[in-house]
Amino acid sequence: MTTVYLNGDYLPLAQARVPVTDRGFVFGDGVYEVIPVYGAHLFRLEQHLVRLARSLAEIRLANPLSGAAWREVLQNLVARNGGGDQSVYVQVTRGPAPRDHAFPKDVRPTVYATSSPLKPLPADLAQNGVAAITLDDNRWQRCDIKAITLLPNILLRQQAVDAGAVEAILIRDGVITEGAASNVFMVRGGVLVTPAKGPFLLPGITRDLILELAAVNTIPYEESSFTAGALRHADEVWLTSSTREILPVTRLDQRPVGNGKPGPLWRRMMDLYQFYKQQVRERGEDVAVV
């Protein structure tokens, strides 16, 4: 049975309870993180904790745990759930309070964490890639906060699923921002390009790792804006996230990307990424990029 962490206690998932007055339930007033685990080692934990702290600061909620305490809690949770490869979900809300839009005083945040087996990548990924569609980005102005208020993302992702695709790539004012649940890369003329960080996209941990791997391995890259038209004429298109790693998009809006197969730069980056993962399995989460 899955063990979860809730406000200082480890307990079976079926016994975990929060009040219906919790602002996470009533308002979606909270933030979250998703952290992959390989060989019982939390992947890029320090970077995830930095992003969590930033999200909390942006919604004006004090971080309930120190970095060392977060590490202890999450490592303990992973061990209690059997180690191996997992996906850890962390959520912090402003806590239970009478319903009022204004911040309550003297409220205790709700801290929740759980884990589940990490789903494997599609078996045919290297042969066939995945399909995506483009949609207008109709979300709010602070997509850089990893907030639990994800209804716009859910609706956009479902449109993609309804169209037989795995993801919606979003367009704001003619420019690509990100996926509904991923960051976006394209390859043109041998150069890897991804949108620069800003309020309209989440600063992805996998995104940053890919850029680190590119820099160390002399792969040309840019952080710059590009249009939907440029994306549709790219040689390669990738989607990245913590649990889905690097997905090659081989069909975009029902048209082939490049030659319709995962491209050579994706294959090289996947090799680099998998090598890095193996180093984490063997040595722990704090591994230098080489």
mmCIF file of C-alpha atoms in Angstrom:
data_model
loop_
_atom_site.group_PDB
_atom_site.id
_atom_site.type_symbol
_atom_site.label_atom_id
_atom_site.label_comp_id
_atom_site.label_asym_id
_atom_site.label_seq_id
_atom_site.Cartn_x
_atom_site.Cartn_y
_atom_site.Cartn_z
ATOM 1 C CA MET A 1 0.000 0.000 0.000
ATOM 2 C CA THR A 2 1.262 3.481 -0.905
ATOM 3 C CA THR A 3 2.630 5.551 1.969
ATOM 4 C CA VAL A 4 2.171 9.325 1.887
ATOM 5 C CA TYR A 5 3.536 12.212 3.918
ATOM 6 C CA LEU A 6 0.970 14.638 5.354
ATOM 7 C CA ASN A 7 1.802 17.438 7.786
ATOM 8 C CA GLY A 8 4.588 15.599 9.560
ATOM 9 C CA ASP A 9 3.163 12.077 9.478
ATOM 10 C CA TYR A 10 3.725 9.057 7.227
ATOM 11 C CA LEU A 11 0.528 7.087 6.752
ATOM 12 C CA PRO A 12 -1.278 4.869 4.246
ATOM 13 C CA LEU A 13 -2.802 6.773 1.329
ATOM 14 C CA ALA A 14 -6.308 5.581 2.256
ATOM 15 C CA GLN A 15 -5.981 7.243 5.665
ATOM 16 C CA ALA A 16 -4.762 10.641 4.418
ATOM 17 C CA ARG A 17 -7.327 13.406 5.019
ATOM 18 C CA VAL A 18 -7.416 17.198 4.721
ATOM 19 C CA PRO A 19 -10.269 19.510 5.802
ATOM 20 C CA VAL A 20 -12.738 20.568 3.111
ATOM 21 C CA THR A 21 -11.945 24.152 4.157
ATOM 22 C CA ASP A 22 -8.364 23.770 2.909
ATOM 23 C CA ARG A 23 -7.635 26.622 0.513
ATOM 24 C CA GLY A 24 -6.076 24.183 -1.907
ATOM 25 C CA PHE A 25 -9.479 22.488 -2.230
ATOM 26 C CA VAL A 26 -11.576 25.669 -2.146
ATOM 27 C CA PHE A 27 -9.397 28.038 -4.205
ATOM 28 C CA GLY A 28 -6.561 26.009 -5.708
ATOM 29 C CA ASP A 29 -4.335 28.158 -3.472
ATOM 30 C CA GLY A 30 -1.075 26.240 -3.555
ATOM 31 C CA VAL A 31 1.893 25.006 -5.551
ATOM 32 C CA TYR A 32 3.421 21.637 -6.414
ATOM 33 C CA GLU A 33 6.466 19.801 -7.713
ATOM 34 C CA VAL A 34 6.989 16.488 -9.512
ATOM 35 C CA ILE A 35 10.362 14.817 -8.977
ATOM 36 C CA PRO A 36 11.490 11.637 -10.756
ATOM 37 C CA VAL A 37 13.414 9.019 -8.811
ATOM 38 C CA TYR A 38 15.940 6.652 -10.383
ATOM 39 C CA GLY A 39 17.377 3.777 -8.390
ATOM 40 C CA ALA A 40 15.932 5.329 -5.199
ATOM 41 C CA HIS A 41 17.796 8.606 -5.909
ATOM 42 C CA LEU A 42 15.780 11.824 -6.245
ATOM 43 C CA PHE A 43 16.649 13.323 -9.642
ATOM 44 C CA ARG A 44 17.934 16.928 -9.599
ATOM 45 C CA LEU A 45 16.421 17.400 -6.152
ATOM 46 C CA GLU A 46 18.236 20.646 -5.418
ATOM 47 C CA GLN A 47 16.883 22.246 -8.589
ATOM 48 C CA HIS A 48 13.345 21.056 -7.823
ATOM 49 C CA LEU A 49 13.539 22.476 -4.299
ATOM 50 C CA VAL A 50 14.774 25.818 -5.649
ATOM 51 C CA ARG A 51 11.805 25.957 -8.028
ATOM 52 C CA LEU A 52 9.413 24.980 -5.234
ATOM 53 C CA ALA A 53 10.800 27.744 -3.031
ATOM 54 C CA ARG A 54 10.398 30.243 -5.866
ATOM 55 C CA SER A 55 6.777 29.216 -6.491
ATOM 56 C CA LEU A 56 6.021 29.553 -2.775
ATOM 57 C CA ALA A 57 7.629 32.991 -2.658
ATOM 58 C CA GLU A 58 5.635 34.130 -5.691
ATOM 59 C CA ILE A 59 2.326 33.243 -3.986
ATOM 60 C CA ARG A 60 3.577 34.803 -0.735
ATOM 61 C CA LEU A 61 3.614 31.581 1.261
ATOM 62 C CA ALA A 62 6.525 30.803 3.569
ATOM 63 C CA ASN A 63 8.381 27.601 2.805
ATOM 64 C CA PRO A 64 7.242 25.177 5.542
ATOM 65 C CA LEU A 65 10.460 23.113 5.486
ATOM 66 C CA SER A 66 14.159 23.771 5.118
ATOM 67 C CA GLY A 67 16.066 22.218 2.238
ATOM 68 C CA ALA A 68 17.555 19.605 4.544
ATOM 69 C CA ALA A 69 14.123 18.774 5.960
ATOM 70 C CA TRP A 70 12.609 18.409 2.486
ATOM 71 C CA ARG A 71 15.433 16.079 1.508
ATOM 72 C CA GLU A 72 14.912 13.927 4.611
ATOM 73 C CA VAL A 73 11.129 13.765 4.148
ATOM 74 C CA LEU A 74 11.298 12.830 0.479
ATOM 75 C CA GLN A 75 14.119 10.314 0.835
ATOM 76 C CA ASN A 76 12.183 8.660 3.654
ATOM 77 C CA LEU A 77 9.037 8.604 1.516
ATOM 78 C CA VAL A 78 10.881 6.970 -1.384
ATOM 79 C CA ALA A 79 12.320 4.320 0.936
ATOM 80 C CA ARG A 80 8.937 3.580 2.519
ATOM 81 C CA ASN A 81 7.486 3.052 -0.959
ATOM 82 C CA GLY A 82 10.114 0.524 -1.979
ATOM 83 C CA GLY A 83 12.849 2.584 -3.659
ATOM 84 C CA GLY A 84 13.562 1.878 -7.321
ATOM 85 C CA ASP A 85 12.131 4.214 -9.965
ATOM 86 C CA GLN A 86 9.321 6.471 -8.766
ATOM 87 C CA SER A 87 7.570 9.754 -9.421
ATOM 88 C CA VAL A 88 7.257 11.925 -6.308
ATOM 89 C CA TYR A 89 4.466 14.503 -6.103
ATOM 90 C CA VAL A 90 4.772 17.356 -3.587
ATOM 91 C CA GLN A 91 1.999 19.852 -2.836
ATOM 92 C CA VAL A 92 1.899 22.797 -0.436
ATOM 93 C CA THR A 93 -1.323 24.765 0.074
ATOM 94 C CA ARG A 94 -2.066 27.766 2.260
ATOM 95 C CA GLY A 95 -4.007 25.438 4.566
ATOM 96 C CA PRO A 96 -7.518 25.316 6.077
ATOM 97 C CA ALA A 97 -9.308 28.598 6.793
ATOM 98 C CA PRO A 98 -12.782 30.181 6.535
ATOM 99 C CA ARG A 99 -13.565 30.937 2.904
ATOM 100 C CA ASP A 100 -12.303 34.431 2.070
ATOM 101 C CA HIS A 101 -10.254 35.498 -0.920
ATOM 102 C CA ALA A 102 -7.867 37.503 1.283
ATOM 103 C CA PHE A 103 -4.982 35.640 2.915
ATOM 104 C CA PRO A 104 -5.942 34.223 6.322
ATOM 105 C CA LYS A 105 -3.810 35.063 9.342
ATOM 106 C CA ASP A 106 -1.953 32.482 11.427
ATOM 107 C CA VAL A 107 -2.842 29.629 9.077
ATOM 108 C CA ARG A 108 -0.819 26.419 8.965
ATOM 109 C CA PRO A 109 0.134 25.306 5.429
ATOM 110 C CA THR A 110 -0.844 21.823 4.315
ATOM 111 C CA VAL A 111 2.213 19.816 3.230
ATOM 112 C CA TYR A 112 1.531 16.656 1.252
ATOM 113 C CA ALA A 113 3.802 14.285 -0.657
ATOM 114 C CA THR A 114 3.223 10.940 -2.307
ATOM 115 C CA SER A 115 4.966 8.718 -4.816
ATOM 116 C CA SER A 116 4.002 6.188 -7.458
ATOM 117 C CA PRO A 117 5.885 3.885 -9.828
ATOM 118 C CA LEU A 118 7.479 5.835 -12.659
ATOM 119 C CA LYS A 119 5.782 5.009 -15.941
ATOM 120 C CA PRO A 120 8.172 3.780 -18.657
ATOM 121 C CA LEU A 121 8.551 5.717 -21.880
ATOM 122 C CA PRO A 122 6.577 4.392 -24.873
ATOM 123 C CA ALA A 123 8.206 1.261 -26.255
ATOM 124 C CA ASP A 124 8.068 2.560 -29.846
ATOM 125 C CA LEU A 125 9.307 6.066 -29.034
ATOM 126 C CA ALA A 126 12.577 5.825 -30.956
ATOM 127 C CA GLN A 127 10.822 4.461 -34.033
ATOM 128 C CA ASN A 128 7.625 6.490 -34.209
ATOM 129 C CA GLY A 129 7.820 9.464 -31.846
ATOM 130 C CA VAL A 130 4.584 11.154 -30.779
ATOM 131 C CA ALA A 131 1.952 13.485 -32.199
ATOM 132 C CA ALA A 132 1.150 17.008 -30.999
ATOM 133 C CA ILE A 133 -1.184 19.819 -31.989
ATOM 134 C CA THR A 134 -0.919 23.587 -31.623
ATOM 135 C CA LEU A 135 -3.547 25.583 -29.728
ATOM 136 C CA ASP A 136 -3.972 29.152 -28.540
ATOM 137 C CA ASP A 137 -2.498 29.721 -25.091
ATOM 138 C CA ASN A 138 -5.512 30.954 -23.101
ATOM 139 C CA ARG A 139 -3.973 30.569 -19.632
ATOM 140 C CA TRP A 140 -3.202 33.283 -17.085
ATOM 141 C CA GLN A 141 -0.207 35.636 -17.019
ATOM 142 C CA ARG A 142 1.930 33.783 -14.435
ATOM 143 C CA CYS A 143 2.639 30.390 -15.944
ATOM 144 C CA ASP A 144 6.108 30.521 -14.377
ATOM 145 C CA ILE A 145 4.512 29.625 -11.020
ATOM 146 C CA LYS A 146 3.983 25.874 -10.635
ATOM 147 C CA ALA A 147 0.487 26.382 -9.237
ATOM 148 C CA ILE A 148 -2.077 23.652 -8.600
ATOM 149 C CA THR A 149 -4.732 25.697 -10.462
ATOM 150 C CA LEU A 150 -4.327 23.733 -13.695
ATOM 151 C CA LEU A 151 -7.816 23.725 -15.234
ATOM 152 C CA PRO A 152 -6.735 25.637 -18.400
ATOM 153 C CA ASN A 153 -3.854 23.181 -18.898
ATOM 154 C CA ILE A 154 -6.214 20.250 -18.366
ATOM 155 C CA LEU A 155 -8.672 21.500 -20.982
ATOM 156 C CA LEU A 156 -5.894 22.166 -23.492
ATOM 157 C CA ARG A 157 -4.308 18.763 -22.915
ATOM 158 C CA GLN A 158 -7.682 17.071 -23.312
ATOM 159 C CA GLN A 159 -8.161 18.786 -26.674
ATOM 160 C CA ALA A 160 -4.897 17.201 -27.743
ATOM 161 C CA VAL A 161 -5.966 13.778 -26.490
ATOM 162 C CA ASP A 162 -9.299 14.124 -28.292
ATOM 163 C CA ALA A 163 -7.342 14.823 -31.488
ATOM 164 C CA GLY A 164 -5.218 11.692 -31.046
ATOM 165 C CA ALA A 165 -2.143 13.611 -29.852
ATOM 166 C CA VAL A 166 -0.136 13.416 -26.638
ATOM 167 C CA GLU A 167 0.283 17.150 -26.086
ATOM 168 C CA ALA A 168 -0.893 20.637 -26.998
ATOM 169 C CA ILE A 169 1.872 23.092 -27.935
ATOM 170 C CA LEU A 170 0.677 26.567 -27.026
ATOM 171 C CA ILE A 171 0.810 29.811 -29.016
ATOM 172 C CA ARG A 172 0.500 33.291 -27.517
ATOM 173 C CA ASP A 173 0.519 36.298 -29.879
ATOM 174 C CA GLY A 174 1.909 34.097 -32.629
ATOM 175 C CA VAL A 175 4.847 32.887 -30.515
ATOM 176 C CA ILE A 176 5.367 29.416 -29.010
ATOM 177 C CA THR A 177 5.349 29.361 -25.204
ATOM 178 C CA GLU A 178 5.328 25.735 -23.974
ATOM 179 C CA GLY A 179 3.218 22.593 -23.923
ATOM 180 C CA ALA A 180 0.198 22.148 -21.673
ATOM 181 C CA ALA A 181 2.434 19.996 -19.450
ATOM 182 C CA SER A 182 5.882 20.296 -21.004
ATOM 183 C CA ASN A 183 8.578 22.562 -22.400
ATOM 184 C CA VAL A 184 9.181 22.796 -26.152
ATOM 185 C CA PHE A 185 12.362 22.569 -28.217
ATOM 186 C CA MET A 186 12.936 22.707 -31.945
ATOM 187 C CA VAL A 187 15.958 21.965 -34.130
ATOM 188 C CA ARG A 188 16.668 24.014 -37.251
ATOM 189 C CA GLY A 189 19.920 23.833 -39.177
ATOM 190 C CA GLY A 190 21.591 21.834 -36.413
ATOM 191 C CA VAL A 191 20.782 24.431 -33.722
ATOM 192 C CA LEU A 192 18.657 23.517 -30.701
ATOM 193 C CA VAL A 193 16.208 26.299 -29.804
ATOM 194 C CA THR A 194 13.854 26.686 -26.830
ATOM 195 C CA PRO A 195 11.880 29.730 -25.631
ATOM 196 C CA ALA A 196 13.625 31.889 -23.054
ATOM 197 C CA LYS A 197 12.299 31.863 -19.512
ATOM 198 C CA GLY A 198 9.564 34.342 -18.674
ATOM 199 C CA PRO A 199 6.094 34.656 -17.148
ATOM 200 C CA PHE A 200 4.406 32.609 -19.871
ATOM 201 C CA LEU A 201 6.257 29.334 -19.343
ATOM 202 C CA LEU A 202 7.377 27.157 -16.481
ATOM 203 C CA PRO A 203 11.152 27.006 -15.957
ATOM 204 C CA GLY A 204 11.538 23.269 -16.515
ATOM 205 C CA ILE A 205 14.138 21.219 -14.667
ATOM 206 C CA THR A 206 14.500 18.829 -17.630
ATOM 207 C CA ARG A 207 14.662 21.834 -19.964
ATOM 208 C CA ASP A 208 17.601 23.239 -18.024
ATOM 209 C CA LEU A 209 19.376 19.883 -17.893
ATOM 210 C CA ILE A 210 19.127 19.539 -21.675
ATOM 211 C CA LEU A 211 20.730 22.958 -22.116
ATOM 212 C CA GLU A 212 23.495 21.971 -19.682
ATOM 213 C CA LEU A 213 24.104 18.764 -21.627
ATOM 214 C CA ALA A 214 24.134 20.716 -24.892
ATOM 215 C CA ALA A 215 26.682 23.208 -23.546
ATOM 216 C CA VAL A 216 29.053 20.538 -22.222
ATOM 217 C CA ASN A 217 28.806 18.481 -25.428
ATOM 218 C CA THR A 218 29.237 21.422 -27.844
ATOM 219 C CA ILE A 219 25.721 21.202 -29.266
ATOM 220 C CA PRO A 220 24.729 24.663 -30.562
ATOM 221 C CA TYR A 221 21.675 26.046 -28.773
ATOM 222 C CA GLU A 222 19.691 29.237 -28.300
ATOM 223 C CA GLU A 223 17.144 30.458 -25.803
ATOM 224 C CA SER A 224 14.949 32.634 -27.979
ATOM 225 C CA SER A 225 11.392 33.094 -29.164
ATOM 226 C CA PHE A 226 10.108 31.459 -32.308
ATOM 227 C CA THR A 227 6.801 31.490 -34.115
ATOM 228 C CA ALA A 228 4.326 28.724 -34.782
ATOM 229 C CA GLY A 229 5.340 28.935 -38.445
ATOM 230 C CA ALA A 230 8.982 28.306 -37.573
ATOM 231 C CA LEU A 231 7.980 25.334 -35.435
ATOM 232 C CA ARG A 232 5.992 23.828 -38.310
ATOM 233 C CA HIS A 233 9.096 24.005 -40.531
ATOM 234 C CA ALA A 234 11.531 22.676 -37.923
ATOM 235 C CA ASP A 235 13.779 19.698 -38.618
ATOM 236 C CA GLU A 236 12.936 18.283 -35.172
ATOM 237 C CA VAL A 237 10.490 19.129 -32.374
ATOM 238 C CA TRP A 238 10.827 17.878 -28.781
ATOM 239 C CA LEU A 239 8.667 17.977 -25.677
ATOM 240 C CA THR A 240 10.353 17.725 -22.287
ATOM 241 C CA SER A 241 9.175 17.121 -18.727
ATOM 242 C CA SER A 242 10.405 15.440 -15.574
ATOM 243 C CA THR A 243 8.464 12.208 -16.024
ATOM 244 C CA ARG A 244 8.323 11.985 -19.827
ATOM 245 C CA GLU A 245 11.941 13.068 -20.336
ATOM 246 C CA ILE A 246 12.416 13.982 -24.040
ATOM 247 C CA LEU A 247 9.623 13.114 -26.461
ATOM 248 C CA PRO A 248 10.315 13.525 -30.197
ATOM 249 C CA VAL A 249 7.307 15.012 -32.000
ATOM 250 C CA THR A 250 7.064 13.415 -35.411
ATOM 251 C CA ARG A 251 3.591 14.702 -36.341
ATOM 252 C CA LEU A 252 2.456 18.259 -35.672
ATOM 253 C CA ASP A 253 -1.099 19.286 -36.552
ATOM 254 C CA GLN A 254 -1.395 16.042 -38.544
ATOM 255 C CA ARG A 255 1.653 16.842 -40.668
ATOM 256 C CA PRO A 256 5.073 15.181 -40.466
ATOM 257 C CA VAL A 257 7.934 16.933 -38.689
ATOM 258 C CA GLY A 258 11.082 16.622 -40.789
ATOM 259 C CA ASN A 259 11.023 13.160 -42.349
ATOM 260 C CA GLY A 260 8.364 11.962 -39.900
ATOM 261 C CA LYS A 261 10.848 10.060 -37.724
ATOM 262 C CA PRO A 262 12.756 10.953 -34.548
ATOM 263 C CA GLY A 263 15.770 12.994 -35.627
ATOM 264 C CA PRO A 264 19.522 12.509 -35.129
ATOM 265 C CA LEU A 265 19.934 15.296 -32.566
ATOM 266 C CA TRP A 266 17.128 13.815 -30.461
ATOM 267 C CA ARG A 267 18.887 10.444 -30.549
ATOM 268 C CA ARG A 268 22.154 12.031 -29.444
ATOM 269 C CA MET A 269 20.500 13.995 -26.651
ATOM 270 C CA MET A 270 18.618 10.909 -25.467
ATOM 271 C CA ASP A 271 21.915 9.025 -25.243
ATOM 272 C CA LEU A 272 23.406 11.862 -23.179
ATOM 273 C CA TYR A 273 20.320 12.049 -20.981
ATOM 274 C CA GLN A 274 20.206 8.289 -20.367
ATOM 275 C CA PHE A 275 23.911 8.277 -19.495
ATOM 276 C CA TYR A 276 23.289 11.052 -16.978
ATOM 277 C CA LYS A 277 20.390 9.074 -15.486
ATOM 278 C CA GLN A 278 22.602 6.013 -15.144
ATOM 279 C CA GLN A 279 25.165 8.080 -13.269
ATOM 280 C CA VAL A 280 22.406 9.151 -10.880
ATOM 281 C CA ARG A 281 21.365 5.530 -10.347
ATOM 282 C CA GLU A 282 24.916 4.561 -9.484
ATOM 283 C CA ARG A 283 26.161 7.585 -7.551
ATOM 284 C CA GLY A 284 23.205 9.610 -6.280
ATOM 285 C CA GLU A 285 21.233 12.672 -7.294
ATOM 286 C CA ASP A 286 24.037 15.263 -7.128
ATOM 287 C CA VAL A 287 25.892 14.325 -10.303
ATOM 288 C CA ALA A 288 27.871 16.797 -12.394
ATOM 289 C CA VAL A 289 26.863 17.178 -16.041
ATOM 290 C CA VAL A 290 29.512 15.776 -18.361
#
